[in-house]
Amino acid sequence: MEQFRLKILVESRIRWKVYVRFGGEYLETYHSNMTRRWVLSLRFNVAVIDCDYPQHSIVEMRERDLKLALEDEHYKRLAYEQFTRLQKKAYPVVESNTKEALADADYLLPQGDFDYVFFDLPGTINNEDLIHSLAGMDYLVAPISADRVVMESTLNYAVVVKEHIMGREKSRMKGLYMLWNMVDGREKTELYQVYEAVMKELDLPVLKTFLPDTKRFRREQNASRRSVFRSTLFPADRSLIRGSNLDKLVDELIELLK
């Protein structure tokens, strides 16, 4: 399963260093919109470093967004109005890899007064570079779904991080949280209770917010100019945000990072 991570660096001008693990295209949607929420509503200065080789889906999404914003008069006008109102450019999206991730962040930081830097990383601990990057992060949020294969894989991942990275002398990781993803309200029954009991036994706390499973949240910018949910440039349409739990997730993460 492809994964997404969010990292917030602690430097002279950076407050936190956080790593959030999101899975697959569905959660790339939440990544792009969560980032826009931090920029537009909360007025944070953020950047994204996409290290998820070879797909680099965040980089590709930004390229699609920019192409439409430059070629389509409707999106061109929206971009001008938004950036004029905010008095800031679009947040940077940098193509990278697990080996160069931290170095790219160090290079990026002096170029702007960033509050948060988000990293999109691979979803398996299968190389030394990724382990090194994880050890340099303060928090990990691992998405889970009510699927046995996904659950076992993510729990194994989380246990490795908890037992072999957290608490080590050279590790900066302070917290690890699980996040329910692609939740079908009709299925929120005994299966979830069983899994949560297992996570409690493993001492893996679960976030209160869950992300629902719905197809309408996959809408991107397009020539038809329909309402948008997934974008690296524009905020999600208010009608599509309803029921997404996007705002709740951002608020809960910010509360954890105080």
PDB file of C-alpha atoms in Angstrom:
ATOM      1  CA  MET A   1       0.000   0.000   0.000  1.00  0.00           C
ATOM      2  CA  GLU A   2       1.349   3.402  -0.948  1.00  0.00           C
ATOM      3  CA  GLN A   3       1.680   5.606   2.075  1.00  0.00           C
ATOM      4  CA  PHE A   4       1.781   9.258   2.834  1.00  0.00           C
ATOM      5  CA  ARG A   5       3.757  10.931   5.557  1.00  0.00           C
ATOM      6  CA  LEU A   6       3.660  14.354   7.035  1.00  0.00           C
ATOM      7  CA  LYS A   7       6.724  15.769   8.736  1.00  0.00           C
ATOM      8  CA  ILE A   8       7.047  19.059  10.532  1.00  0.00           C
ATOM      9  CA  LEU A   9      10.649  20.075  11.071  1.00  0.00           C
ATOM     10  CA  VAL A  10      12.005  21.622  14.239  1.00  0.00           C
ATOM     11  CA  GLU A  11      14.585  24.216  13.265  1.00  0.00           C
ATOM     12  CA  SER A  12      15.243  27.779  14.374  1.00  0.00           C
ATOM     13  CA  ARG A  13      12.075  28.936  12.613  1.00  0.00           C
ATOM     14  CA  ILE A  14      10.150  25.644  12.613  1.00  0.00           C
ATOM     15  CA  ARG A  15       8.006  24.638  15.556  1.00  0.00           C
ATOM     16  CA  TRP A  16       7.417  20.913  15.162  1.00  0.00           C
ATOM     17  CA  LYS A  17       8.704  17.890  13.349  1.00  0.00           C
ATOM     18  CA  VAL A  18       5.921  15.458  12.503  1.00  0.00           C
ATOM     19  CA  TYR A  19       5.578  12.413  10.306  1.00  0.00           C
ATOM     20  CA  VAL A  20       2.137  11.321   9.139  1.00  0.00           C
ATOM     21  CA  ARG A  21       1.693   8.128   7.147  1.00  0.00           C
ATOM     22  CA  PHE A  22      -1.162   8.216   4.641  1.00  0.00           C
ATOM     23  CA  GLY A  23      -2.062   5.392   2.262  1.00  0.00           C
ATOM     24  CA  GLY A  24      -2.632   5.451  -1.473  1.00  0.00           C
ATOM     25  CA  GLU A  25      -4.380   7.808  -3.866  1.00  0.00           C
ATOM     26  CA  TYR A  26      -7.393   8.212  -1.581  1.00  0.00           C
ATOM     27  CA  LEU A  27      -5.290   9.767   1.154  1.00  0.00           C
ATOM     28  CA  GLU A  28      -3.250  11.837  -1.267  1.00  0.00           C
ATOM     29  CA  THR A  29      -6.558  13.680  -1.601  1.00  0.00           C
ATOM     30  CA  TYR A  30      -6.574  14.373   2.118  1.00  0.00           C
ATOM     31  CA  HIS A  31      -2.933  15.390   2.014  1.00  0.00           C
ATOM     32  CA  SER A  32      -3.473  18.070  -0.632  1.00  0.00           C
ATOM     33  CA  ASN A  33      -6.578  19.433   1.077  1.00  0.00           C
ATOM     34  CA  MET A  34      -5.167  19.244   4.581  1.00  0.00           C
ATOM     35  CA  THR A  35      -2.183  21.270   3.379  1.00  0.00           C
ATOM     36  CA  ARG A  36      -4.470  23.853   1.759  1.00  0.00           C
ATOM     37  CA  ARG A  37      -6.435  24.059   5.033  1.00  0.00           C
ATOM     38  CA  TRP A  38      -3.254  24.856   6.970  1.00  0.00           C
ATOM     39  CA  VAL A  39      -2.352  27.543   4.427  1.00  0.00           C
ATOM     40  CA  LEU A  40      -5.724  29.188   3.737  1.00  0.00           C
ATOM     41  CA  SER A  41      -7.635  28.981   7.019  1.00  0.00           C
ATOM     42  CA  LEU A  42      -4.840  28.790   9.572  1.00  0.00           C
ATOM     43  CA  ARG A  43      -2.375  31.018   7.688  1.00  0.00           C
ATOM     44  CA  PHE A  44       0.603  28.686   8.150  1.00  0.00           C
ATOM     45  CA  ASN A  45       3.563  28.737   5.786  1.00  0.00           C
ATOM     46  CA  VAL A  46       4.075  25.188   4.537  1.00  0.00           C
ATOM     47  CA  ALA A  47       6.060  23.177   1.995  1.00  0.00           C
ATOM     48  CA  VAL A  48       5.771  19.624   0.639  1.00  0.00           C
ATOM     49  CA  ILE A  49       8.646  17.286  -0.228  1.00  0.00           C
ATOM     50  CA  ASP A  50       7.466  14.324  -2.309  1.00  0.00           C
ATOM     51  CA  CYS A  51       9.777  11.339  -1.756  1.00  0.00           C
ATOM     52  CA  ASP A  52       7.382   8.591  -2.858  1.00  0.00           C
ATOM     53  CA  TYR A  53       9.345   7.264  -5.845  1.00  0.00           C
ATOM     54  CA  PRO A  54       8.488   6.390  -8.573  1.00  0.00           C
ATOM     55  CA  GLN A  55       4.898   7.709  -8.625  1.00  0.00           C
ATOM     56  CA  HIS A  56       5.569  11.109  -7.022  1.00  0.00           C
ATOM     57  CA  SER A  57       1.811  11.659  -7.049  1.00  0.00           C
ATOM     58  CA  ILE A  58       1.910  14.993  -5.203  1.00  0.00           C
ATOM     59  CA  VAL A  59       4.391  16.422  -7.720  1.00  0.00           C
ATOM     60  CA  GLU A  60       2.245  15.183 -10.599  1.00  0.00           C
ATOM     61  CA  MET A  61      -0.881  16.645  -9.012  1.00  0.00           C
ATOM     62  CA  ARG A  62       0.824  20.036  -8.690  1.00  0.00           C
ATOM     63  CA  GLU A  63       1.873  19.881 -12.362  1.00  0.00           C
ATOM     64  CA  ARG A  64      -1.716  19.186 -13.433  1.00  0.00           C
ATOM     65  CA  ASP A  65      -3.020  21.983 -11.216  1.00  0.00           C
ATOM     66  CA  LEU A  66      -0.498  24.507 -12.539  1.00  0.00           C
ATOM     67  CA  LYS A  67      -1.200  23.583 -16.161  1.00  0.00           C
ATOM     68  CA  LEU A  68      -4.904  24.307 -15.745  1.00  0.00           C
ATOM     69  CA  ALA A  69      -4.242  27.470 -13.739  1.00  0.00           C
ATOM     70  CA  LEU A  70      -2.040  28.793 -16.546  1.00  0.00           C
ATOM     71  CA  GLU A  71      -4.182  27.707 -19.503  1.00  0.00           C
ATOM     72  CA  ASP A  72      -7.775  27.995 -18.256  1.00  0.00           C
ATOM     73  CA  GLU A  73      -9.112  31.533 -17.739  1.00  0.00           C
ATOM     74  CA  HIS A  74     -11.436  30.418 -14.935  1.00  0.00           C
ATOM     75  CA  TYR A  75      -8.656  28.879 -12.836  1.00  0.00           C
ATOM     76  CA  LYS A  76      -6.264  31.667 -13.793  1.00  0.00           C
ATOM     77  CA  ARG A  77      -8.671  34.207 -12.294  1.00  0.00           C
ATOM     78  CA  LEU A  78      -9.210  32.103  -9.157  1.00  0.00           C
ATOM     79  CA  ALA A  79      -5.459  31.774  -8.650  1.00  0.00           C
ATOM     80  CA  TYR A  80      -4.894  35.516  -9.049  1.00  0.00           C
ATOM     81  CA  GLU A  81      -7.661  36.389  -6.582  1.00  0.00           C
ATOM     82  CA  GLN A  82      -6.478  33.828  -4.031  1.00  0.00           C
ATOM     83  CA  PHE A  83      -2.787  34.703  -4.094  1.00  0.00           C
ATOM     84  CA  THR A  84      -3.556  38.439  -4.053  1.00  0.00           C
ATOM     85  CA  ARG A  85      -5.772  38.003  -0.995  1.00  0.00           C
ATOM     86  CA  LEU A  86      -3.236  35.851   0.871  1.00  0.00           C
ATOM     87  CA  GLN A  87      -0.224  37.882  -0.240  1.00  0.00           C
ATOM     88  CA  LYS A  88       1.751  34.668  -0.751  1.00  0.00           C
ATOM     89  CA  LYS A  89       2.602  32.252  -3.547  1.00  0.00           C
ATOM     90  CA  ALA A  90       1.537  28.614  -3.804  1.00  0.00           C
ATOM     91  CA  TYR A  91       3.319  26.425  -1.264  1.00  0.00           C
ATOM     92  CA  PRO A  92       6.415  24.666  -2.701  1.00  0.00           C
ATOM     93  CA  VAL A  93       6.203  21.024  -3.825  1.00  0.00           C
ATOM     94  CA  VAL A  94       9.676  19.478  -4.192  1.00  0.00           C
ATOM     95  CA  GLU A  95      10.477  16.158  -5.911  1.00  0.00           C
ATOM     96  CA  SER A  96      12.880  14.094  -3.780  1.00  0.00           C
ATOM     97  CA  ASN A  97      13.604  10.590  -2.401  1.00  0.00           C
ATOM     98  CA  THR A  98      14.159   8.954   0.992  1.00  0.00           C
ATOM     99  CA  LYS A  99      17.925   9.441   0.820  1.00  0.00           C
ATOM    100  CA  GLU A 100      17.792  13.160   0.039  1.00  0.00           C
ATOM    101  CA  ALA A 101      14.630  14.039   1.976  1.00  0.00           C
ATOM    102  CA  LEU A 102      16.220  15.693   4.999  1.00  0.00           C
ATOM    103  CA  ALA A 103      18.916  17.373   2.920  1.00  0.00           C
ATOM    104  CA  ASP A 104      16.259  18.827   0.616  1.00  0.00           C
ATOM    105  CA  ALA A 105      14.413  20.146   3.665  1.00  0.00           C
ATOM    106  CA  ASP A 106      17.575  21.765   5.005  1.00  0.00           C
ATOM    107  CA  TYR A 107      18.108  23.394   1.611  1.00  0.00           C
ATOM    108  CA  LEU A 108      14.506  24.587   1.456  1.00  0.00           C
ATOM    109  CA  LEU A 109      14.180  26.089   4.940  1.00  0.00           C
ATOM    110  CA  PRO A 110      16.375  29.186   4.432  1.00  0.00           C
ATOM    111  CA  GLN A 111      14.307  30.101   1.365  1.00  0.00           C
ATOM    112  CA  GLY A 112      11.156  30.862   3.353  1.00  0.00           C
ATOM    113  CA  ASP A 113       9.749  31.364   6.832  1.00  0.00           C
ATOM    114  CA  PHE A 114       8.120  27.911   6.961  1.00  0.00           C
ATOM    115  CA  ASP A 115       5.983  26.702   9.848  1.00  0.00           C
ATOM    116  CA  TYR A 116       5.562  23.169   8.521  1.00  0.00           C
ATOM    117  CA  VAL A 117       7.233  20.915   5.965  1.00  0.00           C
ATOM    118  CA  PHE A 118       5.253  17.858   4.835  1.00  0.00           C
ATOM    119  CA  PHE A 119       6.948  14.731   3.460  1.00  0.00           C
ATOM    120  CA  ASP A 120       5.329  12.100   1.227  1.00  0.00           C
ATOM    121  CA  LEU A 121       7.335   8.875   1.700  1.00  0.00           C
ATOM    122  CA  PRO A 122       7.088   5.176   0.715  1.00  0.00           C
ATOM    123  CA  GLY A 123       4.951   2.933   2.902  1.00  0.00           C
ATOM    124  CA  THR A 124       7.340   0.099   3.746  1.00  0.00           C
ATOM    125  CA  ILE A 125      10.418   0.138   5.966  1.00  0.00           C
ATOM    126  CA  ASN A 126      12.679  -1.571   3.488  1.00  0.00           C
ATOM    127  CA  ASN A 127      15.792   0.575   3.355  1.00  0.00           C
ATOM    128  CA  GLU A 128      18.227   2.324   5.662  1.00  0.00           C
ATOM    129  CA  ASP A 129      17.506   5.766   4.214  1.00  0.00           C
ATOM    130  CA  LEU A 130      13.841   5.592   5.226  1.00  0.00           C
ATOM    131  CA  ILE A 131      14.738   4.411   8.734  1.00  0.00           C
ATOM    132  CA  HIS A 132      17.147   7.329   9.069  1.00  0.00           C
ATOM    133  CA  SER A 133      14.418   9.747   7.971  1.00  0.00           C
ATOM    134  CA  LEU A 134      11.900   8.272  10.412  1.00  0.00           C
ATOM    135  CA  ALA A 135      14.339   8.594  13.286  1.00  0.00           C
ATOM    136  CA  GLY A 136      14.548  12.309  12.545  1.00  0.00           C
ATOM    137  CA  MET A 137      10.810  12.869  12.984  1.00  0.00           C
ATOM    138  CA  ASP A 138       8.779  13.646  16.082  1.00  0.00           C
ATOM    139  CA  TYR A 139       5.398  12.067  15.345  1.00  0.00           C
ATOM    140  CA  LEU A 140       3.954   9.320  13.156  1.00  0.00           C
ATOM    141  CA  VAL A 141       0.308   8.940  12.187  1.00  0.00           C
ATOM    142  CA  ALA A 142      -0.377   5.610  10.480  1.00  0.00           C
ATOM    143  CA  PRO A 143      -3.634   5.150   8.524  1.00  0.00           C
ATOM    144  CA  ILE A 144      -5.461   1.856   8.888  1.00  0.00           C
ATOM    145  CA  SER A 145      -8.535   0.311   7.276  1.00  0.00           C
ATOM    146  CA  ALA A 146     -10.768  -2.619   8.157  1.00  0.00           C
ATOM    147  CA  ASP A 147      -8.915  -4.966   5.830  1.00  0.00           C
ATOM    148  CA  ARG A 148      -6.892  -7.814   7.319  1.00  0.00           C
ATOM    149  CA  VAL A 149      -3.919  -7.485   4.935  1.00  0.00           C
ATOM    150  CA  VAL A 150      -3.745  -3.704   5.284  1.00  0.00           C
ATOM    151  CA  MET A 151      -4.201  -3.886   9.050  1.00  0.00           C
ATOM    152  CA  GLU A 152      -1.488  -6.512   9.562  1.00  0.00           C
ATOM    153  CA  SER A 153       0.950  -4.609   7.347  1.00  0.00           C
ATOM    154  CA  THR A 154       0.330  -1.291   9.100  1.00  0.00           C
ATOM    155  CA  LEU A 155       0.453  -2.798  12.588  1.00  0.00           C
ATOM    156  CA  ASN A 156       3.759  -4.491  11.783  1.00  0.00           C
ATOM    157  CA  TYR A 157       5.057  -1.161  10.492  1.00  0.00           C
ATOM    158  CA  ALA A 158       3.893   0.693  13.602  1.00  0.00           C
ATOM    159  CA  VAL A 159       5.320  -1.910  15.984  1.00  0.00           C
ATOM    160  CA  VAL A 160       8.726  -1.723  14.275  1.00  0.00           C
ATOM    161  CA  VAL A 161       8.712   2.057  14.624  1.00  0.00           C
ATOM    162  CA  LYS A 162       7.585   1.894  18.251  1.00  0.00           C
ATOM    163  CA  GLU A 163      10.073  -0.782  19.335  1.00  0.00           C
ATOM    164  CA  HIS A 164      13.119   0.064  17.228  1.00  0.00           C
ATOM    165  CA  ILE A 165      12.942   3.813  16.519  1.00  0.00           C
ATOM    166  CA  MET A 166      10.999   5.534  19.299  1.00  0.00           C
ATOM    167  CA  GLY A 167      12.919   6.019  22.527  1.00  0.00           C
ATOM    168  CA  ARG A 168      16.327   5.415  20.992  1.00  0.00           C
ATOM    169  CA  GLU A 169      19.083   7.852  21.887  1.00  0.00           C
ATOM    170  CA  LYS A 170      19.455   9.236  18.359  1.00  0.00           C
ATOM    171  CA  SER A 171      15.726   9.240  17.563  1.00  0.00           C
ATOM    172  CA  ARG A 172      13.560  12.353  17.808  1.00  0.00           C
ATOM    173  CA  MET A 173      10.238  10.522  17.564  1.00  0.00           C
ATOM    174  CA  LYS A 174       7.892  11.390  20.417  1.00  0.00           C
ATOM    175  CA  GLY A 175       4.513   9.961  19.440  1.00  0.00           C
ATOM    176  CA  LEU A 176       2.770   7.395  17.247  1.00  0.00           C
ATOM    177  CA  TYR A 177      -0.951   7.523  16.373  1.00  0.00           C
ATOM    178  CA  MET A 178      -3.241   5.341  14.265  1.00  0.00           C
ATOM    179  CA  LEU A 179      -5.851   6.865  11.933  1.00  0.00           C
ATOM    180  CA  TRP A 180      -8.939   5.058  10.631  1.00  0.00           C
ATOM    181  CA  ASN A 181      -9.131   5.497   6.844  1.00  0.00           C
ATOM    182  CA  MET A 182     -11.830   4.662   4.234  1.00  0.00           C
ATOM    183  CA  VAL A 183     -14.420   3.981   6.923  1.00  0.00           C
ATOM    184  CA  ASP A 184     -17.802   2.762   5.704  1.00  0.00           C
ATOM    185  CA  GLY A 185     -20.395   3.827   8.275  1.00  0.00           C
ATOM    186  CA  ARG A 186     -22.366   0.673   7.600  1.00  0.00           C
ATOM    187  CA  GLU A 187     -19.374  -1.434   8.667  1.00  0.00           C
ATOM    188  CA  LYS A 188     -18.403   0.386  11.878  1.00  0.00           C
ATOM    189  CA  THR A 189     -19.265  -2.614  14.009  1.00  0.00           C
ATOM    190  CA  GLU A 190     -17.543  -5.447  15.851  1.00  0.00           C
ATOM    191  CA  LEU A 191     -14.653  -5.612  13.371  1.00  0.00           C
ATOM    192  CA  TYR A 192     -13.482  -2.127  14.324  1.00  0.00           C
ATOM    193  CA  GLN A 193     -13.878  -2.898  18.021  1.00  0.00           C
ATOM    194  CA  VAL A 194     -11.732  -6.012  17.678  1.00  0.00           C
ATOM    195  CA  TYR A 195      -8.987  -4.122  15.837  1.00  0.00           C
ATOM    196  CA  GLU A 196      -9.053  -1.269  18.355  1.00  0.00           C
ATOM    197  CA  ALA A 197      -8.714  -3.782  21.190  1.00  0.00           C
ATOM    198  CA  VAL A 198      -5.614  -5.184  19.477  1.00  0.00           C
ATOM    199  CA  MET A 199      -4.125  -1.697  19.082  1.00  0.00           C
ATOM    200  CA  LYS A 200      -4.853  -0.921  22.722  1.00  0.00           C
ATOM    201  CA  GLU A 201      -3.018  -4.085  23.725  1.00  0.00           C
ATOM    202  CA  LEU A 202      -0.064  -2.999  21.570  1.00  0.00           C
ATOM    203  CA  ASP A 203      -0.203   0.471  23.182  1.00  0.00           C
ATOM    204  CA  LEU A 204      -0.949   2.164  19.845  1.00  0.00           C
ATOM    205  CA  PRO A 205      -3.311   5.132  20.419  1.00  0.00           C
ATOM    206  CA  VAL A 206      -6.010   5.815  17.811  1.00  0.00           C
ATOM    207  CA  LEU A 207      -7.035   9.304  16.669  1.00  0.00           C
ATOM    208  CA  LYS A 208     -10.630  10.287  17.403  1.00  0.00           C
ATOM    209  CA  THR A 209     -11.169  11.500  13.834  1.00  0.00           C
ATOM    210  CA  PHE A 210     -11.785   8.950  11.074  1.00  0.00           C
ATOM    211  CA  LEU A 211     -11.790   9.417   7.289  1.00  0.00           C
ATOM    212  CA  PRO A 212     -14.928   8.179   5.488  1.00  0.00           C
ATOM    213  CA  ASP A 213     -14.925   6.176   2.265  1.00  0.00           C
ATOM    214  CA  THR A 214     -16.616   8.134  -0.518  1.00  0.00           C
ATOM    215  CA  LYS A 215     -15.917   8.589  -4.221  1.00  0.00           C
ATOM    216  CA  ARG A 216     -16.930  12.244  -4.453  1.00  0.00           C
ATOM    217  CA  PHE A 217     -13.764  13.336  -2.661  1.00  0.00           C
ATOM    218  CA  ARG A 218     -11.632  12.396  -5.693  1.00  0.00           C
ATOM    219  CA  ARG A 219     -12.643  15.419  -7.753  1.00  0.00           C
ATOM    220  CA  GLU A 220      -9.704  17.404  -9.152  1.00  0.00           C
ATOM    221  CA  GLN A 221      -9.475  20.573 -11.224  1.00  0.00           C
ATOM    222  CA  ASN A 222     -10.637  19.920 -14.766  1.00  0.00           C
ATOM    223  CA  ALA A 223     -11.743  21.689 -17.904  1.00  0.00           C
ATOM    224  CA  SER A 224     -15.413  21.198 -16.988  1.00  0.00           C
ATOM    225  CA  ARG A 225     -14.847  23.454 -13.938  1.00  0.00           C
ATOM    226  CA  ARG A 226     -16.898  21.269 -11.626  1.00  0.00           C
ATOM    227  CA  SER A 227     -16.555  21.726  -7.883  1.00  0.00           C
ATOM    228  CA  VAL A 228     -13.104  20.579  -6.713  1.00  0.00           C
ATOM    229  CA  PHE A 229     -12.015  18.616  -3.665  1.00  0.00           C
ATOM    230  CA  ARG A 230      -8.470  17.498  -4.528  1.00  0.00           C
ATOM    231  CA  SER A 231      -6.054  20.302  -5.403  1.00  0.00           C
ATOM    232  CA  THR A 232      -2.619  21.580  -4.417  1.00  0.00           C
ATOM    233  CA  LEU A 233      -3.609  25.140  -5.344  1.00  0.00           C
ATOM    234  CA  PHE A 234      -7.229  25.726  -4.368  1.00  0.00           C
ATOM    235  CA  PRO A 235      -9.327  24.934  -1.282  1.00  0.00           C
ATOM    236  CA  ALA A 236     -11.894  22.151  -1.488  1.00  0.00           C
ATOM    237  CA  ASP A 237     -15.429  23.177  -2.352  1.00  0.00           C
ATOM    238  CA  ARG A 238     -17.459  23.760   0.817  1.00  0.00           C
ATOM    239  CA  SER A 239     -20.200  21.391  -0.311  1.00  0.00           C
ATOM    240  CA  LEU A 240     -17.661  18.581  -0.747  1.00  0.00           C
ATOM    241  CA  ILE A 241     -15.910  19.224   2.571  1.00  0.00           C
ATOM    242  CA  ARG A 242     -19.143  18.447   4.382  1.00  0.00           C
ATOM    243  CA  GLY A 243     -18.809  14.954   5.833  1.00  0.00           C
ATOM    244  CA  SER A 244     -15.137  14.565   4.875  1.00  0.00           C
ATOM    245  CA  ASN A 245     -13.831  15.136   8.438  1.00  0.00           C
ATOM    246  CA  LEU A 246     -11.000  17.156   6.886  1.00  0.00           C
ATOM    247  CA  ASP A 247     -11.335  20.082   9.301  1.00  0.00           C
ATOM    248  CA  LYS A 248     -11.688  17.751  12.277  1.00  0.00           C
ATOM    249  CA  LEU A 249      -8.497  15.890  11.339  1.00  0.00           C
ATOM    250  CA  VAL A 250      -6.495  19.096  10.984  1.00  0.00           C
ATOM    251  CA  ASP A 251      -7.818  20.452  14.282  1.00  0.00           C
ATOM    252  CA  GLU A 252      -7.019  17.208  16.113  1.00  0.00           C
ATOM    253  CA  LEU A 253      -3.469  17.109  14.731  1.00  0.00           C
ATOM    254  CA  ILE A 254      -2.855  20.721  15.691  1.00  0.00           C
ATOM    255  CA  GLU A 255      -4.123  20.012  19.204  1.00  0.00           C
ATOM    256  CA  LEU A 256      -1.704  17.083  19.498  1.00  0.00           C
ATOM    257  CA  LEU A 257       1.200  19.230  18.369  1.00  0.00           C
ATOM    258  CA  LYS A 258       0.684  22.106  20.774  1.00  0.00           C
TER     259      LYS A 258
END
